[in-house]
């Protein structure tokens, strides 16, 4: 029997964040992943402390950004790759009223650090913006595809990644540990994203799942050097390539790109830019979302060695480092979880 401190099931953003947190605290672990969930791989990867539809602060934004900045810098240095790109987000204004709403929001103490008080009037060749843009500060994006590829390679080299489907029926639970095949661990953390629905320990939780579709386009005449965010975001990747997203579908729970999703993105893109573009790729994935828009953290009500880290939703890049640390401190240091993320907020059915 091989001894380890933790078994992690799932290696998207949540699983990677928890694995890295364990490494920083000298804990051993192994990770299981069958690559059935692709939400992290195809994500836009944006981090943005402001909800731009309502000009309101993202929950715990300052805490999340501070941890995320250190977290992604540390991983990038370890892997020897660039994954965190600091780039402004410009919110295009459509009226004087929107400008006024922006200035009103920027006067609020919790939003003042994140909203520039100057209207930007950059003249981008392929975007008409007579009312200018508002600049969101402390923003950027993480190349989640590169993060997954290189971190998985890193885990494989250390023999810490099992590319296999986790069989719940093989999990043996004792009072102080769990056993799985030839592994024995003090704890197991399920970080499966939308795959939670197959998990017999936590499938009572209201993980809804929101399908998102994105496009990779090539547009030689689109000269933006910032992320433009209106009804969709346009993220410059270099070499005339741009990522465009995203849609929100609460009915379809598949990873299959659809014509409907593509047409929605094309229509919204044409409302923003005036130049021609070519679609290079079209992706889809199901985000692990919860109706109250808070993550799912905690311990099984009967088994103290079984835990969950899930529900990071549309803001996984920002949430993952903070939620991984919070769960680790809860398990190892008995530090209480925020009641708004603790799974005990949901009754067991």
Coordinates of C-alpha atoms in Angstrom, one line a residue:
X1 CA 0.0 0.0 0.0
X2 CA 1.3 3.4 -1.0
X3 CA 0.8 6.2 1.6
X4 CA 0.0 9.8 0.6
X5 CA -1.5 12.7 2.3
X6 CA -4.1 13.5 -0.3
X7 CA -5.9 12.0 -3.3
X8 CA -7.2 14.7 -5.7
X9 CA -9.9 13.8 -8.3
X10 CA -9.9 16.3 -11.1
X11 CA -7.1 18.5 -12.5
X12 CA -8.7 21.5 -13.9
X13 CA -8.2 24.9 -12.3
X14 CA -9.6 23.7 -8.9
X15 CA -7.5 20.5 -8.8
X16 CA -4.3 22.3 -9.9
X17 CA -4.8 25.1 -7.4
X18 CA -5.3 22.6 -4.6
X19 CA -2.3 20.5 -5.7
X20 CA -0.1 23.6 -5.8
X21 CA -1.3 24.6 -2.3
X22 CA -0.4 21.1 -1.0
X23 CA 3.1 21.4 -2.5
X24 CA 3.6 24.8 -0.8
X25 CA 2.7 23.1 2.5
X26 CA 4.9 20.0 2.0
X27 CA 2.0 17.6 1.6
X28 CA 2.1 14.6 -0.7
X29 CA -0.6 13.8 -3.2
X30 CA -1.7 12.0 -6.3
X31 CA -4.2 13.3 -8.9
X32 CA -6.7 11.4 -10.9
X33 CA -8.1 12.9 -14.1
X34 CA -9.7 11.3 -17.2
X35 CA -9.9 14.6 -19.1
X36 CA -13.7 14.3 -19.4
X37 CA -14.2 18.0 -18.4
X38 CA -12.8 20.7 -20.6
X39 CA -14.1 23.9 -19.1
X40 CA -10.7 25.0 -17.9
X41 CA -9.0 24.2 -21.2
X42 CA -11.2 26.3 -23.4
X43 CA -11.9 29.1 -20.9
X44 CA -11.3 32.7 -21.7
X45 CA -9.2 32.9 -18.6
X46 CA -9.9 36.5 -17.8
X47 CA -9.6 37.9 -14.3
X48 CA -11.6 41.0 -13.7
X49 CA -12.6 42.4 -10.2
X50 CA -15.7 44.2 -11.6
X51 CA -19.0 42.9 -12.8
X52 CA -19.3 45.1 -15.8
X53 CA -23.0 44.6 -16.5
X54 CA -23.9 46.3 -13.2
X55 CA -20.6 48.1 -12.4
X56 CA -20.3 46.2 -9.0
X57 CA -17.4 44.5 -7.3
X58 CA -16.8 40.8 -7.6
X59 CA -17.2 39.1 -4.2
X60 CA -13.9 39.2 -2.2
X61 CA -12.1 40.6 -5.3
X62 CA -9.1 42.2 -3.5
X63 CA -8.3 39.0 -1.6
X64 CA -8.7 36.8 -4.6
X65 CA -6.5 39.0 -6.9
X66 CA -3.7 39.2 -4.3
X67 CA -3.5 35.4 -3.9
X68 CA -3.9 34.8 -7.7
X69 CA -1.1 37.1 -8.6
X70 CA 1.4 35.3 -6.4
X71 CA 0.0 31.9 -7.3
X72 CA 0.3 32.2 -11.1
X73 CA 3.7 33.9 -10.9
X74 CA 5.0 31.0 -8.8
X75 CA 3.6 28.4 -11.2
X76 CA 5.0 30.2 -14.3
X77 CA 8.5 30.4 -12.7
X78 CA 8.4 26.7 -11.8
X79 CA 7.2 25.6 -15.2
X80 CA 9.3 28.0 -17.1
X81 CA 6.4 29.3 -19.2
X82 CA 4.4 32.5 -19.4
X83 CA 0.8 32.0 -18.4
X84 CA -0.3 35.2 -16.7
X85 CA -0.7 38.3 -19.0
X86 CA -1.4 41.7 -17.4
X87 CA -3.6 43.5 -19.9
X88 CA -6.3 46.2 -19.4
X89 CA -9.9 45.6 -19.9
X90 CA -11.8 48.4 -21.7
X91 CA -15.6 48.6 -21.2
X92 CA -17.0 50.3 -24.3
X93 CA -19.6 53.0 -23.4
X94 CA -22.8 53.2 -25.5
X95 CA -24.2 56.4 -24.0
X96 CA -23.5 59.4 -21.7
X97 CA -25.7 57.6 -19.2
X98 CA -23.3 54.7 -19.1
X99 CA -20.4 57.1 -18.6
X100 CA -22.2 58.7 -15.6
X101 CA -23.0 55.2 -14.1
X102 CA -19.3 54.4 -14.4
X103 CA -18.2 57.6 -12.6
X104 CA -20.8 57.0 -9.9
X105 CA -19.5 53.4 -9.4
X106 CA -15.8 54.7 -9.3
X107 CA -16.7 56.9 -6.3
X108 CA -17.6 53.9 -4.2
X109 CA -14.7 52.9 -1.8
X110 CA -14.8 49.2 -2.8
X111 CA -14.7 50.0 -6.5
X112 CA -12.3 53.0 -6.6
X113 CA -9.2 50.8 -6.8
X114 CA -10.5 49.0 -9.8
X115 CA -12.1 51.7 -12.0
X116 CA -10.2 54.4 -13.8
X117 CA -11.8 57.8 -13.5
X118 CA -10.7 58.8 -17.0
X119 CA -12.7 58.1 -20.1
X120 CA -10.4 56.5 -22.7
X121 CA -10.7 57.7 -26.3
X122 CA -8.3 55.4 -28.1
X123 CA -9.0 55.3 -31.8
X124 CA -9.1 51.7 -32.7
X125 CA -9.5 51.3 -36.5
X126 CA -12.2 48.7 -36.5
X127 CA -14.3 49.8 -33.5
X128 CA -16.6 52.8 -33.4
X129 CA -16.7 54.1 -29.8
X130 CA -18.0 57.8 -29.8
X131 CA -18.5 57.6 -26.1
X132 CA -15.1 56.1 -25.3
X133 CA -14.2 53.4 -22.9
X134 CA -13.9 52.9 -19.2
X135 CA -10.6 51.1 -18.1
X136 CA -10.8 48.4 -15.4
X137 CA -7.6 48.2 -13.4
X138 CA -5.7 45.1 -12.1
X139 CA -7.0 42.8 -15.0
X140 CA -5.5 40.3 -17.4
X141 CA -5.9 36.7 -18.5
X142 CA -4.3 33.4 -17.7
X143 CA -3.5 31.1 -20.6
X144 CA -5.5 28.2 -19.1
X145 CA -4.7 25.8 -22.0
X146 CA -1.0 26.3 -21.5
X147 CA -1.3 26.0 -17.7
X148 CA -3.1 22.7 -18.0
X149 CA -0.7 21.2 -20.5
X150 CA 2.5 22.2 -18.6
X151 CA 1.2 21.4 -15.2
X152 CA 0.0 18.0 -16.3
X153 CA 3.4 17.4 -17.8
X154 CA 5.0 18.4 -14.5
X155 CA 2.7 16.0 -12.5
X156 CA 3.4 13.2 -14.9
X157 CA 7.2 13.6 -14.5
X158 CA 6.8 13.4 -10.7
X159 CA 4.5 10.4 -11.1
X160 CA 1.7 12.3 -9.4
X161 CA -0.9 12.1 -12.2
X162 CA -3.0 9.1 -13.1
X163 CA -4.9 9.6 -16.4
X164 CA -7.7 7.3 -15.4
X165 CA -11.4 7.4 -14.5
X166 CA -11.9 7.4 -10.8
X167 CA -14.1 4.5 -9.7
X168 CA -16.2 5.6 -6.7
X169 CA -17.1 2.0 -5.9
X170 CA -13.5 1.2 -5.2
X171 CA -13.1 3.9 -2.5
X172 CA -12.8 2.3 0.9
X173 CA -13.5 4.6 3.9
X174 CA -12.3 4.1 7.4
X175 CA -12.6 6.5 10.4
X176 CA -9.3 8.3 9.7
X177 CA -8.4 7.6 6.1
X178 CA -9.5 6.5 2.7
X179 CA -8.1 3.6 0.5
X180 CA -8.2 3.3 -3.2
X181 CA -6.7 0.3 -4.9
X182 CA -3.1 0.4 -3.7
X183 CA -3.3 3.9 -2.3
X184 CA -3.9 5.0 1.3
X185 CA -4.6 8.7 2.0
X186 CA -5.5 10.9 4.9
X187 CA -7.9 12.9 2.7
X188 CA -9.5 12.9 -0.7
X189 CA -10.6 16.1 -2.4
X190 CA -13.1 15.9 -5.3
X191 CA -12.5 18.8 -7.8
X192 CA -14.4 17.4 -10.8
X193 CA -16.1 20.4 -12.2
X194 CA -19.4 19.5 -13.9
X195 CA -18.4 15.8 -13.4
X196 CA -19.7 16.2 -9.9
X197 CA -23.1 14.9 -11.1
X198 CA -21.6 11.4 -11.2
X199 CA -20.2 11.6 -7.6
X200 CA -22.3 9.6 -5.1
X201 CA -20.9 11.6 -2.2
X202 CA -21.8 15.1 -3.3
X203 CA -24.3 14.8 -6.2
X204 CA -27.1 16.2 -4.0
X205 CA -25.4 19.6 -4.3
X206 CA -27.1 22.1 -6.7
X207 CA -24.3 22.3 -9.3
X208 CA -26.1 23.6 -12.3
X209 CA -23.6 23.9 -15.1
X210 CA -23.6 26.6 -17.7
X211 CA -22.4 25.9 -21.2
X212 CA -20.2 28.4 -22.8
X213 CA -19.0 28.7 -26.4
X214 CA -16.0 30.7 -27.7
X215 CA -14.4 31.5 -31.0
X216 CA -10.9 32.0 -32.1
X217 CA -10.8 34.5 -35.0
X218 CA -8.2 36.0 -37.3
X219 CA -8.7 39.7 -38.1
X220 CA -5.8 41.5 -39.7
X221 CA -7.5 44.9 -39.4
X222 CA -8.5 44.6 -35.7
X223 CA -5.7 46.6 -34.0
X224 CA -6.7 46.4 -30.4
X225 CA -4.0 45.9 -27.7
X226 CA -6.5 45.6 -24.8
X227 CA -9.4 43.3 -23.9
X228 CA -12.6 44.9 -25.1
X229 CA -15.6 43.8 -23.1
X230 CA -19.2 44.6 -24.0
X231 CA -21.8 42.0 -24.7
X232 CA -18.8 39.7 -25.4
X233 CA -15.1 40.0 -24.8
X234 CA -12.5 40.3 -27.5
X235 CA -9.1 39.1 -26.2
X236 CA -6.0 39.8 -28.4
X237 CA -3.6 36.9 -28.6
X238 CA -1.1 38.2 -31.1
X239 CA -0.5 37.4 -34.8
X240 CA -3.9 38.9 -35.7
X241 CA -5.6 36.2 -33.5
X242 CA -8.4 37.0 -31.0
X243 CA -10.5 34.9 -28.6
X244 CA -14.1 35.9 -28.5
X245 CA -16.6 34.8 -25.9
X246 CA -18.7 33.8 -24.4
X247 CA -22.3 32.4 -24.6
X248 CA -24.4 31.3 -21.6
X249 CA -26.6 28.3 -22.1
X250 CA -28.4 26.8 -19.0
X251 CA -30.1 23.9 -20.9
X252 CA -27.5 22.2 -23.0
X253 CA -25.0 20.3 -20.8
X254 CA -22.7 19.0 -23.6
X255 CA -19.2 20.0 -24.7
X256 CA -20.3 20.1 -28.4
X257 CA -20.1 23.4 -30.2
X258 CA -23.4 24.5 -31.8
X259 CA -24.4 26.6 -34.8
X260 CA -26.7 28.6 -32.5
X261 CA -23.8 29.5 -30.2
X262 CA -21.5 30.4 -33.1
X263 CA -24.2 32.6 -34.7
X264 CA -24.8 34.4 -31.4
X265 CA -21.1 35.2 -31.0
X266 CA -20.8 36.3 -34.6
X267 CA -23.8 38.6 -34.3
X268 CA -22.5 40.2 -31.1
X269 CA -19.0 40.5 -32.6
X270 CA -20.4 42.3 -35.6
X271 CA -22.1 44.8 -33.3
X272 CA -18.7 45.8 -32.0
X273 CA -16.2 45.6 -34.9
X274 CA -16.4 46.8 -38.4
X275 CA -13.7 44.7 -40.1
X276 CA -13.8 41.3 -41.7
X277 CA -12.7 38.3 -39.7
X278 CA -12.2 34.5 -40.2
X279 CA -13.2 31.9 -37.7
X280 CA -10.3 29.6 -36.9
X281 CA -11.7 27.5 -34.1
X282 CA -14.9 27.1 -32.2
X283 CA -15.0 25.6 -28.6
X284 CA -17.6 24.7 -26.1
X285 CA -17.5 23.5 -22.4
X286 CA -19.7 23.4 -19.3
X287 CA -18.7 25.7 -16.5
X288 CA -19.4 24.4 -13.0
X289 CA -21.8 27.0 -11.8
X290 CA -24.1 27.3 -8.7
X291 CA -27.3 29.2 -8.6
X292 CA -26.2 31.4 -5.7
X293 CA -22.9 32.1 -7.5
X294 CA -20.7 30.9 -4.8
X295 CA -18.3 27.9 -4.8
X296 CA -18.8 24.6 -3.1
X297 CA -16.3 23.9 -0.4
X298 CA -16.4 21.6 2.6
X299 CA -16.4 18.1 4.1
X300 CA -18.9 15.2 3.7
X301 CA -21.4 15.1 6.5
X302 CA -20.6 11.5 7.4
X303 CA -17.0 11.1 6.3
X304 CA -14.4 13.5 7.6
X305 CA -11.8 12.5 5.1
X306 CA -13.9 13.3 2.0
X307 CA -13.9 16.9 0.8
X308 CA -15.1 19.0 -2.2
X309 CA -13.7 21.9 -4.1
X310 CA -16.0 22.9 -6.9
X311 CA -18.5 25.5 -8.3
X312 CA -15.8 28.0 -9.4
X313 CA -18.1 29.0 -12.3
X314 CA -17.2 31.7 -14.7
X315 CA -14.5 33.3 -12.5
X316 CA -12.4 30.2 -11.9
X317 CA -9.0 31.9 -12.6
X318 CA -9.6 34.4 -9.8
X319 CA -11.4 32.0 -7.4
X320 CA -9.2 28.9 -7.6
X321 CA -6.1 30.0 -5.6
X322 CA -8.2 31.6 -2.8
X323 CA -10.7 28.7 -2.6
X324 CA -7.9 26.1 -2.6
X325 CA -6.2 27.9 0.3
X326 CA -9.4 28.3 2.2
X327 CA -10.2 24.6 1.9
X328 CA -6.7 23.6 2.9
X329 CA -6.8 25.8 6.0
X330 CA -10.2 24.3 6.8
X331 CA -9.0 20.7 6.6
X332 CA -5.5 21.2 8.1
X333 CA -6.0 24.1 10.5
X334 CA -9.7 23.8 11.4
X335 CA -10.2 27.4 10.1
X336 CA -13.9 27.9 9.5
X337 CA -15.1 28.4 6.0
X338 CA -17.0 31.4 4.9
X339 CA -20.6 30.4 5.3
X340 CA -21.4 31.6 1.8
X341 CA -19.2 28.9 0.3
X342 CA -19.6 26.1 2.8
X343 CA -21.6 23.2 1.4
X344 CA -23.6 23.1 4.7
X345 CA -25.7 25.9 3.3
X346 CA -27.5 23.3 1.3
X347 CA -29.7 20.7 3.0
X348 CA -28.9 17.0 2.4
X349 CA -31.8 15.5 0.4

